[in-house]
């Protein structure tokens, strides 16, 4: 499916308009922006938006590394951003063209600076946590009234076993799962020691028998349909599952929690490729997304917290007051970020992740 | 070849006609393949493109220096990690089982269509090909709805009281085989139909006249004469199944090891284009063997 998507994107990219009219080519995650905000941008600035979507960082990265993708604004996750900056993929932001850059949430900008020193190449777009999403009724049937609050309830084989019969999905993402496992083992979640990665893999391997599938997007529908009862997934996607179940009125109630030990915080960022054909329009567009009212609209669609602090009062109450989307200060302290492994360690990570999933 | 074994010289028009498919192969197969071989001999790098050396036309001296930087490291990597061998073997066995099941299902179908009244045959063939009018992706997705724990099959079996708990069918290697069989069945059916339909009916009559039972006629006349259809259909199903990526991704379990997935990991997760290219070259070599065997068998048959 990813290959199909890649082919479609290739076609889409090749057909991007390149006339005298002002255009900006955006390459963003699917369901990650308010479509009407794009229309308003064109109405206001006269710049036409050519919008393409992808569903994995790898697809974006491959396009960028192959060169001449023709995109003006892309939205890489922070670890990918870090690597891609090293590979020389991005042009530095011209902050004089971003009058809204001061709206950026300082704490988020600071965390992003770990990947992009002094925020030279990227501005934060959305950020989110990895936690546990579950079917409230089915979990209650199995463990009673005490809700899921700790990673221990999912990362211990004898605990996860209780949910195996109603279906468990886990993100197919070594970055998320290894850092969470390392943190649970009281090791550095950002450890670059192959030995630590192996210990995390050992822990997760012990869970394999109780996991139905490792997948990074199918859990949304599977949870919403009631096909599975528990998933380790991302906040925004989990709330999308909850909303889909509500719309379908199928009696499925989904909840999402950040376990008390803390979890991984991921940041998606806005960046401009070096070979962007329309850098001026790209800056214009990023500046537009950093406006508090636009950021609030996009948060409403995506169910993710955005990187613009001033937008929070404008965000719908249900989202702004949801502690799993906008965590309180104490929880914020327990959110960690991880940096990209180098090439040799990346091979260890991928190999160990294959061992987690297949046992081979 | 002409009588007397003397080669006739080709006219210009004939040469053009012959050149077209060769040019097609050179442009769309050999040239990309040469690029893949070249990348497979490179080393991964944190750069754009993510491997080195890159031949960017920096003069002849630079060219030779870069040429000397090419090496077999990526192939050594294939040999060192048993994951690749496991993936190849698992892909071959899934593709093999799927091909066999395809053959067992398609043969009776092909036979029935070939024996049907002449007027009906195009209609029946049309029915067999009809699923192709829907998107491949949608058809594979539909199998998820059928096979999953809360799916139609499990619900039906439970309603009939045949099982108490849902059978785990979705996200297994078996589901991958089902998906492949379903998707590739027409590729088996059509060559089989062609091979059976083209047979001379008088041969069967002769066998029957000489006292062969219908089963003996099938075993000694129909089946051997359709051998070419069986081989062609098996290759058409087997070869794309080995490298299949979409069906295992949608229907397979996380522990369903296939070479397409391993290659994806090298290419996308590790950004190790050389390793992924080496795995692809090795896969091609692996697939060329059955094709070459088939070609040889064909040649021998031609000589007979």
XYZ file of C-alpha atoms in Angstrom:
664
model
C 0.000 0.000 0.000
C 2.846 2.329 0.797
C 4.311 1.580 -2.625
C 1.014 2.398 -4.283
C 0.806 5.621 -2.314
C 4.357 6.464 -3.335
C 3.516 5.950 -7.009
C 0.460 8.159 -6.715
C 2.526 10.832 -5.037
C 5.154 10.629 -7.750
C 2.462 11.258 -10.312
C 0.999 14.061 -8.233
C 4.391 15.684 -7.814
C 5.150 15.501 -11.513
C 1.903 17.244 -12.316
C 2.446 20.123 -9.890
C 1.759 23.387 -11.610
C 4.714 25.573 -12.522
C 3.394 28.622 -14.295
C 3.722 32.334 -13.749
C 0.927 32.229 -11.182
C 2.103 32.026 -7.578
C 2.034 28.489 -6.249
C 3.137 26.658 -3.142
C 3.586 22.870 -3.199
C 2.779 21.280 0.150
C 3.596 17.692 1.114
C 1.917 16.860 4.418
C 0.545 13.923 6.407
C -2.990 12.887 5.523
C -5.842 14.355 7.669
C -3.449 16.868 9.177
C -4.835 20.242 8.143
C -8.171 22.032 7.860
C -8.930 22.021 4.109
C -10.850 25.290 4.424
C -7.764 26.925 5.926
C -6.004 26.170 2.627
C -8.818 27.844 0.671
C -8.638 30.879 2.944
C -4.887 31.102 2.406
C -5.361 31.224 -1.361
C -8.167 33.771 -1.066
C -6.041 35.987 1.122
C -2.662 35.785 -0.617
C -3.502 34.755 -4.179
C -1.035 31.862 -3.833
C -2.439 28.618 -5.160
C -1.880 25.595 -2.912
C -0.917 22.288 -4.529
C -1.463 19.788 -1.750
C -0.124 16.229 -1.573
C -0.206 13.811 1.338
C 1.874 10.907 2.594
C 1.377 8.379 5.367
C 4.902 7.659 6.533
C 8.097 9.548 7.231
C 9.946 7.024 5.124
C 8.011 7.977 2.011
C 8.791 11.643 2.569
C 12.437 10.914 3.273
C 12.904 8.803 0.174
C 11.439 11.555 -1.981
C 13.697 14.140 -0.357
C 16.846 12.038 -0.584
C 16.221 11.153 -4.214
C 16.222 14.920 -4.885
C 14.155 17.391 -6.918
C 10.855 16.408 -5.340
C 9.438 19.844 -6.197
C 7.937 20.482 -2.761
C 8.072 23.831 -0.982
C 6.883 22.857 2.493
C 7.193 19.392 4.053
C 6.297 18.147 7.544
C 8.933 15.675 8.808
C 8.913 14.238 12.331
C 11.755 15.556 14.463
C 14.112 12.561 14.333
C 13.783 12.429 10.579
C 14.267 16.188 10.405
C 17.520 15.820 12.330
C 18.921 13.240 9.951
C 17.707 15.078 6.893
C 19.347 18.329 8.046
C 22.626 16.405 8.282
C 22.089 15.082 4.775
C 21.774 18.683 3.600
C 18.147 18.436 2.525
C 16.781 21.710 3.986
C 17.353 25.417 3.579
C 17.534 27.558 6.742
C 14.333 29.468 7.524
C 14.436 33.188 6.832
C 12.933 34.375 10.111
C 12.548 37.935 8.828
C 9.790 36.533 6.593
C 8.062 34.790 9.516
C 6.482 37.510 11.604
C 4.425 34.904 13.508
C 7.480 32.892 14.574
C 7.246 34.588 17.982
C 3.920 32.800 18.514
C 5.730 29.473 18.779
C 5.354 27.710 22.124
C 8.770 28.163 23.816
C 8.859 24.741 25.446
C 8.061 22.999 22.156
C 10.587 25.120 20.235
C 13.179 24.267 22.853
C 12.497 20.549 22.527
C 12.629 20.829 18.744
C 16.009 22.603 19.028
C 17.430 19.305 20.208
C 17.038 18.082 16.641
C 17.569 21.375 14.846
C 20.001 23.560 16.838
C 18.615 27.084 17.436
C 15.547 26.192 15.338
C 17.393 27.229 12.202
C 15.592 24.955 9.715
C 12.149 24.192 11.079
C 9.147 25.486 13.033
C 6.986 23.152 15.153
C 3.640 22.161 13.619
C 1.935 19.594 15.852
C 3.146 17.480 18.749
C 1.739 14.446 20.456
C 2.361 11.499 22.740
C 2.406 7.721 22.366
C 0.097 6.047 24.836
C -2.496 3.352 25.360
C -5.861 3.471 23.600
C -8.507 1.008 24.694
C -12.098 -0.092 24.427
C -13.542 0.977 27.771
C -16.190 -1.761 28.096
C -13.975 -4.658 27.036
C -11.122 -3.605 29.324
C -13.564 -3.293 32.222
C -14.778 -6.832 31.554
C -11.219 -8.079 31.923
C -9.577 -6.047 34.674
C -12.487 -4.471 36.466
C -12.843 -0.847 37.430
C -9.213 0.070 37.915
C -8.290 1.857 34.717
C -5.066 1.563 32.767
C -2.583 3.936 34.347
C 0.829 2.287 34.076
C 2.953 0.801 31.319
C 3.263 -2.228 33.573
C -0.322 -3.134 32.672
C 0.630 -3.548 29.015
C 4.361 -4.286 28.954
C 4.265 -7.275 31.314
C 3.398 -10.442 29.390
C 1.116 -11.808 32.129
C -0.807 -8.513 32.152
C -1.058 -8.102 28.378
C -2.257 -11.703 28.125
C -5.554 -10.662 29.683
C -6.345 -8.596 26.584
C -4.974 -10.998 23.979
C -8.365 -12.611 23.323
C -10.021 -9.316 22.375
C -7.159 -8.108 20.203
C -4.043 -6.005 20.788
C -2.330 -3.815 18.178
C 1.038 -2.163 18.652
C 2.626 0.618 16.596
C 5.017 -0.696 13.979
C 7.513 1.922 15.078
C 10.812 0.928 16.710
C 11.462 4.550 17.714
C 8.302 4.694 19.839
C 8.367 1.177 21.187
C 12.066 0.927 22.062
C 12.145 4.305 23.831
C 9.030 3.412 25.837
C 10.458 -0.005 26.713
C 13.797 1.551 27.722
C 12.025 4.104 29.906
C 9.967 1.325 31.510
C 13.181 -0.619 32.200
C 14.530 2.547 33.874
C 17.178 2.935 31.185
C 17.800 6.085 29.155
C 14.975 6.204 26.574
C 17.432 7.891 24.218
C 20.114 5.247 24.763
C 22.449 4.669 21.828
C 23.912 1.460 23.328
C 23.211 -1.643 21.220
C 23.074 -3.642 24.461
C 20.232 -1.471 25.786
C 18.327 -1.797 22.504
C 18.644 -5.579 22.827
C 17.255 -5.486 26.367
C 14.285 -3.468 25.168
C 13.812 -5.928 22.300
C 13.910 -8.846 24.754
C 11.134 -7.235 26.798
C 8.957 -6.588 23.744
C 9.667 -10.031 22.232
C 8.036 -11.546 25.292
C 4.803 -9.767 24.350
C 4.630 -10.957 20.762
C 2.351 -13.928 21.439
C -0.324 -11.612 22.788
C -0.120 -9.035 19.998
C -2.353 -9.471 17.000
C -0.561 -7.047 14.726
C 2.154 -4.449 14.599
C 0.786 -1.633 12.474
C 0.891 2.148 12.658
C -2.506 3.127 11.268
C -4.903 0.152 11.101
C -5.612 0.412 14.816
C -7.737 3.530 14.237
C -10.449 1.640 12.372
C -9.918 -1.586 14.285
C -10.560 0.210 17.594
C -13.499 2.180 16.216
C -15.145 -0.976 14.822
C -14.617 -2.889 18.050
C -12.344 -5.425 16.320
C -9.613 -4.910 18.908
C -9.715 -3.735 22.501
C -6.278 -2.239 23.094
C -3.597 -0.482 21.084
C -0.334 1.252 21.787
C -0.865 4.234 19.531
C -0.620 7.979 19.028
C -2.894 10.428 20.821
C -4.455 12.119 17.794
C -5.142 8.845 15.992
C -6.679 7.339 19.108
C -9.072 10.263 19.456
C -9.858 9.934 15.774
C -10.862 6.328 16.547
C -13.030 7.573 19.419
C -14.708 10.140 17.159
C -15.327 7.591 14.393
C -16.962 5.216 16.872
C -19.152 8.076 18.124
C -20.167 9.021 14.600
C -21.032 5.410 13.848
C -22.944 5.241 17.161
C -21.932 1.596 17.451
C -21.690 1.618 21.228
C -17.879 1.466 21.218
C -16.278 3.863 23.713
C -12.557 4.507 23.225
C -10.266 6.092 25.783
C -6.608 7.094 25.546
C -4.192 7.534 28.442
C -0.608 8.623 28.973
C 0.760 6.062 31.467
C 2.228 7.494 34.661
C 5.846 6.512 33.881
C 5.774 9.029 31.044
C 6.090 8.494 27.347
C 7.597 9.643 24.100
C 6.743 13.082 22.792
C 6.944 13.410 19.020
C 7.047 16.700 17.194
C 6.205 17.222 13.531
C 7.857 20.263 12.028
C 7.498 22.567 9.064
C 10.576 22.780 6.849
C 11.558 23.985 3.385
C 13.653 21.715 1.133
C 16.825 23.221 -0.312
C 15.561 22.824 -3.870
C 12.080 24.215 -3.162
C 10.937 25.988 -6.336
C 8.952 28.657 -4.441
C 10.764 29.536 -1.189
C 9.000 32.896 -0.779
C 5.566 31.337 -0.963
C 6.784 28.584 1.378
C 7.661 31.161 4.040
C 4.327 32.848 3.478
C 2.535 29.542 4.036
C 4.488 28.596 7.174
C 3.830 32.070 8.575
C 0.120 31.525 7.903
C 0.132 28.189 9.774
C 1.786 29.879 12.780
C -1.167 32.244 13.213
C -3.003 31.291 16.415
C -6.448 31.109 14.785
C -5.194 28.946 11.891
C -3.280 26.668 14.268
C -6.447 26.266 16.350
C -8.456 25.236 13.284
C -5.873 22.628 12.307
C -5.781 21.240 15.845
C -9.535 20.799 15.696
C -9.253 18.660 12.569
C -6.199 16.654 13.607
C -6.851 16.167 17.354
C -3.191 17.017 17.956
C -1.799 19.859 20.053
C -0.104 22.459 17.863
C 3.119 24.354 18.435
C 1.517 27.787 18.786
C 0.963 28.614 22.449
C -1.344 31.564 21.746
C -3.781 29.295 19.904
C -4.784 27.358 23.001
C -7.578 29.694 24.143
C -9.021 29.436 20.616
C -9.011 25.624 20.520
C -12.299 23.794 21.206
C -12.744 23.166 24.929
C -13.029 19.428 24.488
C -9.538 19.324 22.980
C -7.879 22.121 24.964
C -8.978 20.596 28.272
C -8.153 17.017 27.297
C -5.117 16.133 29.430
C -4.029 13.501 26.929
C -3.732 16.118 24.161
C -2.665 19.104 26.266
C -1.031 17.397 29.293
C -0.627 19.229 32.599
C 2.777 20.550 33.682
C 3.608 17.488 35.783
C 2.904 15.109 32.883
C 4.827 17.361 30.490
C 7.911 16.806 32.656
C 7.581 13.056 32.188
C 7.488 13.286 28.388
C 10.831 12.493 26.821
C 12.174 13.018 23.321
C 14.687 10.849 21.480
C 17.207 11.718 18.783
C 17.986 9.831 15.594
C 20.390 6.874 15.754
C 23.382 6.867 13.405
C 23.481 4.473 10.460
C 25.188 1.490 12.177
C 22.875 1.739 15.201
C 19.847 2.176 12.928
C 20.639 -1.219 11.404
C 20.740 -2.736 14.896
C 17.418 -1.047 15.729
C 15.690 -2.309 12.570
C 17.130 -5.792 12.982
C 16.079 -5.987 16.642
C 12.627 -4.692 15.724
C 12.295 -7.459 13.123
C 13.231 -9.883 15.897
C 10.507 -8.405 18.120
C 7.908 -8.829 15.383
C 8.893 -12.167 13.868
C 10.999 -13.921 16.499
C 13.691 -14.394 13.839
C 15.023 -20.543 -40.378
C 14.562 -21.430 -44.038
C 14.749 -24.750 -45.851
C 18.338 -25.879 -46.159
C 19.352 -24.076 -42.994
C 20.521 -20.929 -44.757
C 19.624 -17.726 -42.937
C 17.582 -15.202 -44.899
C 18.615 -11.615 -44.316
C 15.992 -9.575 -42.505
C 14.405 -6.629 -44.249
C 14.638 -3.225 -42.620
C 10.976 -3.334 -41.629
C 11.388 -6.692 -39.948
C 14.412 -5.446 -38.070
C 12.447 -2.465 -36.793
C 9.672 -4.712 -35.585
C 12.151 -6.920 -33.773
C 14.075 -3.942 -32.402
C 10.999 -2.446 -30.710
C 10.647 -5.047 -27.942
C 14.404 -5.120 -27.436
C 14.481 -1.342 -27.071
C 11.598 -1.596 -24.609
C 13.492 -4.122 -22.508
C 16.706 -2.101 -22.656
C 15.003 1.127 -21.659
C 12.608 -0.093 -18.998
C 14.341 -3.137 -17.632
C 18.079 -3.274 -18.341
C 18.838 0.403 -17.677
C 17.040 0.552 -14.308
C 18.498 -2.823 -13.419
C 22.019 -1.569 -14.177
C 21.348 1.340 -11.798
C 20.239 -1.084 -9.086
C 23.340 -3.220 -9.576
C 25.459 -0.099 -9.327
C 23.780 1.029 -6.103
C 24.140 -2.480 -4.688
C 27.911 -2.110 -5.092
C 27.980 1.257 -3.273
C 28.117 2.111 0.415
C 25.345 3.854 2.383
C 26.002 7.516 3.254
C 24.220 10.332 5.023
C 23.840 12.453 1.922
C 21.619 13.025 -1.032
C 21.462 10.495 -2.676
C 22.086 8.331 0.401
C 24.983 6.271 -0.989
C 28.485 6.772 -2.306
C 30.282 6.959 -4.641
C 28.044 9.042 -6.898
C 29.072 9.253 -10.540
C 28.414 12.865 -11.377
C 30.596 13.162 -14.466
C 33.679 14.571 -12.731
C 36.141 13.579 -15.454
C 37.710 10.283 -16.383
C 40.272 10.128 -13.561
C 37.575 10.691 -10.969
C 35.475 8.068 -12.693
C 38.084 5.360 -12.265
C 38.777 6.338 -8.700
C 35.108 6.090 -7.901
C 34.869 2.817 -9.780
C 37.503 1.381 -7.446
C 35.354 2.383 -4.464
C 32.620 -0.028 -5.504
C 32.542 -3.229 -3.537
C 30.581 -6.274 -2.502
C 29.906 -5.197 1.093
C 26.140 -5.202 0.627
C 26.203 -8.790 -0.694
C 28.388 -9.838 2.216
C 25.698 -8.364 4.484
C 23.094 -10.596 2.799
C 25.142 -13.674 3.554
C 25.929 -12.692 7.144
C 22.372 -12.246 8.430
C 20.181 -15.338 8.306
C 17.157 -12.994 8.093
C 17.598 -12.673 4.323
C 17.744 -16.415 3.741
C 14.743 -16.898 6.045
C 12.837 -14.220 4.144
C 13.663 -15.728 0.739
C 12.683 -19.213 1.878
C 9.482 -17.985 3.498
C 8.573 -16.017 0.334
C 9.316 -19.038 -1.859
C 7.202 -21.345 0.273
C 4.236 -18.950 0.477
C 4.428 -18.355 -3.290
C 4.833 -22.097 -3.906
C 1.806 -23.048 -1.839
C -0.253 -20.268 -3.433
C 0.758 -21.430 -6.926
C -0.199 -25.011 -6.152
C -3.574 -23.999 -4.733
C -4.142 -21.763 -7.769
C -3.422 -24.695 -10.066
C -5.751 -27.047 -8.189
C -8.580 -24.513 -8.300
C -7.997 -23.202 -11.798
C -7.586 -26.538 -13.605
C -11.147 -27.814 -13.145
C -12.415 -24.340 -14.031
C -10.329 -24.188 -17.187
C -11.420 -27.712 -18.142
C -15.080 -26.878 -17.586
C -14.854 -23.694 -19.636
C -12.960 -25.426 -22.450
C -15.610 -28.194 -22.588
C -18.528 -25.776 -22.436
C -20.520 -25.024 -25.609
C -18.467 -22.774 -27.871
C -20.930 -19.882 -27.602
C -20.734 -19.840 -23.811
C -16.935 -19.847 -23.504
C -16.270 -16.107 -23.944
C -18.970 -15.346 -21.378
C -17.482 -17.765 -18.850
C -13.988 -16.356 -19.407
C -15.501 -12.909 -18.923
C -16.889 -13.988 -15.558
C -13.485 -15.282 -14.512
C -11.830 -11.988 -15.375
C -14.647 -9.775 -14.060
C -13.140 -9.208 -10.580
C -10.268 -7.408 -12.327
C -12.616 -4.550 -13.054
C -12.547 -3.583 -9.374
C -9.454 -2.074 -7.821
C -6.964 -4.662 -6.627
C -6.619 -2.826 -3.322
C -10.349 -2.897 -2.623
C -10.540 -6.603 -3.359
C -7.717 -7.348 -0.922
C -9.302 -5.082 1.687
C -12.543 -6.989 1.276
C -10.752 -10.110 2.468
C -9.982 -8.349 5.757
C -13.726 -7.991 6.328
C -14.199 -11.674 5.572
C -11.299 -13.080 7.590
C -11.065 -10.925 10.708
C -12.157 -12.172 14.139
C -15.356 -10.111 14.018
C -15.697 -10.890 10.318
C -18.400 -12.507 8.259
C -16.900 -16.020 8.141
C -16.283 -16.224 11.879
C -19.727 -14.850 12.665
C -21.362 -17.349 10.329
C -19.419 -20.293 11.769
C -20.263 -19.237 15.312
C -23.930 -18.748 14.448
C -23.980 -22.283 13.038
C -22.443 -23.519 16.279
C -19.440 -25.014 14.496
C -16.954 -23.040 16.582
C -17.113 -21.363 20.002
C -14.376 -18.763 19.626
C -13.368 -16.946 16.432
C -10.796 -18.766 14.320
C -7.691 -16.633 13.954
C -7.573 -16.338 10.163
C -6.729 -12.679 9.588
C -3.091 -11.598 10.009
C -1.657 -15.043 9.320
C 0.449 -16.558 6.536
C -2.642 -18.498 5.506
C -4.461 -15.227 4.871
C -1.591 -14.161 2.618
C -1.951 -17.384 0.604
C -5.697 -16.794 0.298
C -5.082 -13.242 -0.889
C -2.508 -14.304 -3.455
C -4.642 -17.175 -4.769
C -7.632 -14.907 -5.113
C -5.713 -12.092 -6.795
C -3.676 -14.194 -9.209
C -6.186 -16.927 -10.120
C -6.972 -15.509 -13.595
C -3.254 -15.575 -14.455
C -3.381 -19.332 -13.915
C -6.779 -19.827 -15.506
C -6.160 -18.134 -18.838
C -3.044 -20.061 -19.968
C -4.646 -23.314 -18.771
C -7.792 -22.570 -20.726
C -5.776 -21.751 -23.831
C -3.778 -24.978 -23.503
C -6.862 -27.181 -23.008
C -9.126 -25.444 -25.481
C -6.542 -25.740 -28.279
C -6.266 -29.521 -27.987
C -7.418 -31.683 -30.884
C -10.641 -33.413 -29.766
C -9.948 -36.386 -32.050
C -7.056 -37.429 -29.794
C -9.448 -37.892 -26.906
C -11.888 -39.740 -29.129
C -9.108 -42.027 -30.295
C -8.097 -42.797 -26.717
C -11.693 -43.524 -25.786
C -12.139 -45.751 -28.844
C -9.103 -47.729 -27.740
C -10.806 -48.411 -24.417
C -9.514 -45.686 -22.106
C -11.827 -44.659 -19.296
C -12.595 -40.898 -19.025
C -10.110 -40.660 -16.158
C -7.422 -42.404 -18.198
C -8.118 -40.062 -21.104
C -7.609 -37.122 -18.770
C -4.456 -38.550 -17.236
C -2.784 -39.689 -20.449
C -4.053 -37.212 -23.046
C -5.520 -33.984 -21.675
C -3.129 -33.441 -18.769
C 0.152 -34.050 -20.665
C -1.027 -31.903 -23.570
C -1.787 -28.995 -21.219
C 1.684 -29.099 -19.670
C 2.742 -25.851 -21.293
C -0.305 -24.087 -19.917
C 0.481 -25.423 -16.450
C 4.081 -24.198 -16.632
C 3.136 -20.802 -18.030
C 0.364 -20.308 -15.452
C 2.593 -21.443 -12.594
C 5.305 -18.975 -13.597
C 2.807 -16.135 -13.989
C 1.523 -16.751 -10.469
C 4.736 -17.795 -8.746
C 7.088 -15.035 -9.871
C 5.032 -11.987 -8.866
C 3.933 -13.720 -5.633
C 7.503 -14.115 -4.406
C 8.065 -10.366 -4.471
C 4.505 -9.523 -3.386
C 4.406 -6.675 -0.878
C 0.874 -5.320 -0.716
C -0.987 -8.558 0.103
C 1.291 -9.592 3.002
C 1.201 -6.019 4.299
C -2.600 -6.015 4.437
C -3.475 -9.633 5.213
C -0.297 -11.009 6.767
C 0.634 -11.093 10.405
C 3.544 -9.121 11.750
C 5.489 -12.377 11.888
C 4.860 -13.185 8.228
C 8.354 -12.858 6.890
C 8.594 -12.040 3.194
C 11.482 -10.679 1.189
C 9.435 -7.680 0.041
C 9.066 -6.546 3.660
C 12.757 -7.147 4.471
C 13.718 -5.149 1.407
C 11.346 -2.360 2.450
C 13.037 -2.195 5.849
C 16.480 -1.862 4.306
C 15.339 0.780 1.885
C 13.053 2.885 4.075
C 13.849 2.185 7.734
C 17.624 1.824 7.424
C 18.086 4.119 4.418
C 20.526 1.450 3.288
C 19.887 1.587 -0.438
C 22.904 -0.632 -1.241
C 21.624 -3.461 0.990
C 18.099 -3.158 -0.440
C 19.471 -3.171 -3.995
C 21.639 -6.197 -3.280
C 18.603 -8.038 -1.899
C 16.671 -7.114 -5.054
C 19.446 -8.342 -7.340
C 19.647 -11.601 -5.401
C 15.855 -11.990 -5.670
C 16.018 -11.501 -9.427
C 18.764 -14.114 -9.706
C 16.599 -16.462 -7.656
C 13.621 -15.911 -9.958
C 15.675 -16.226 -13.143
C 16.464 -19.846 -12.345
C 12.904 -21.171 -12.868
C 12.524 -19.022 -15.993
C 15.751 -20.384 -17.474
C 14.694 -23.946 -16.663
C 11.401 -23.293 -18.420
C 13.138 -21.841 -21.452
C 15.414 -24.855 -21.648
C 12.456 -27.211 -21.419
C 10.756 -25.300 -24.211
C 13.833 -25.437 -26.424
C 14.185 -29.167 -25.880
C 10.563 -29.670 -26.774
C 11.085 -27.626 -29.929
C 14.000 -29.820 -30.946
C 12.009 -32.970 -30.537
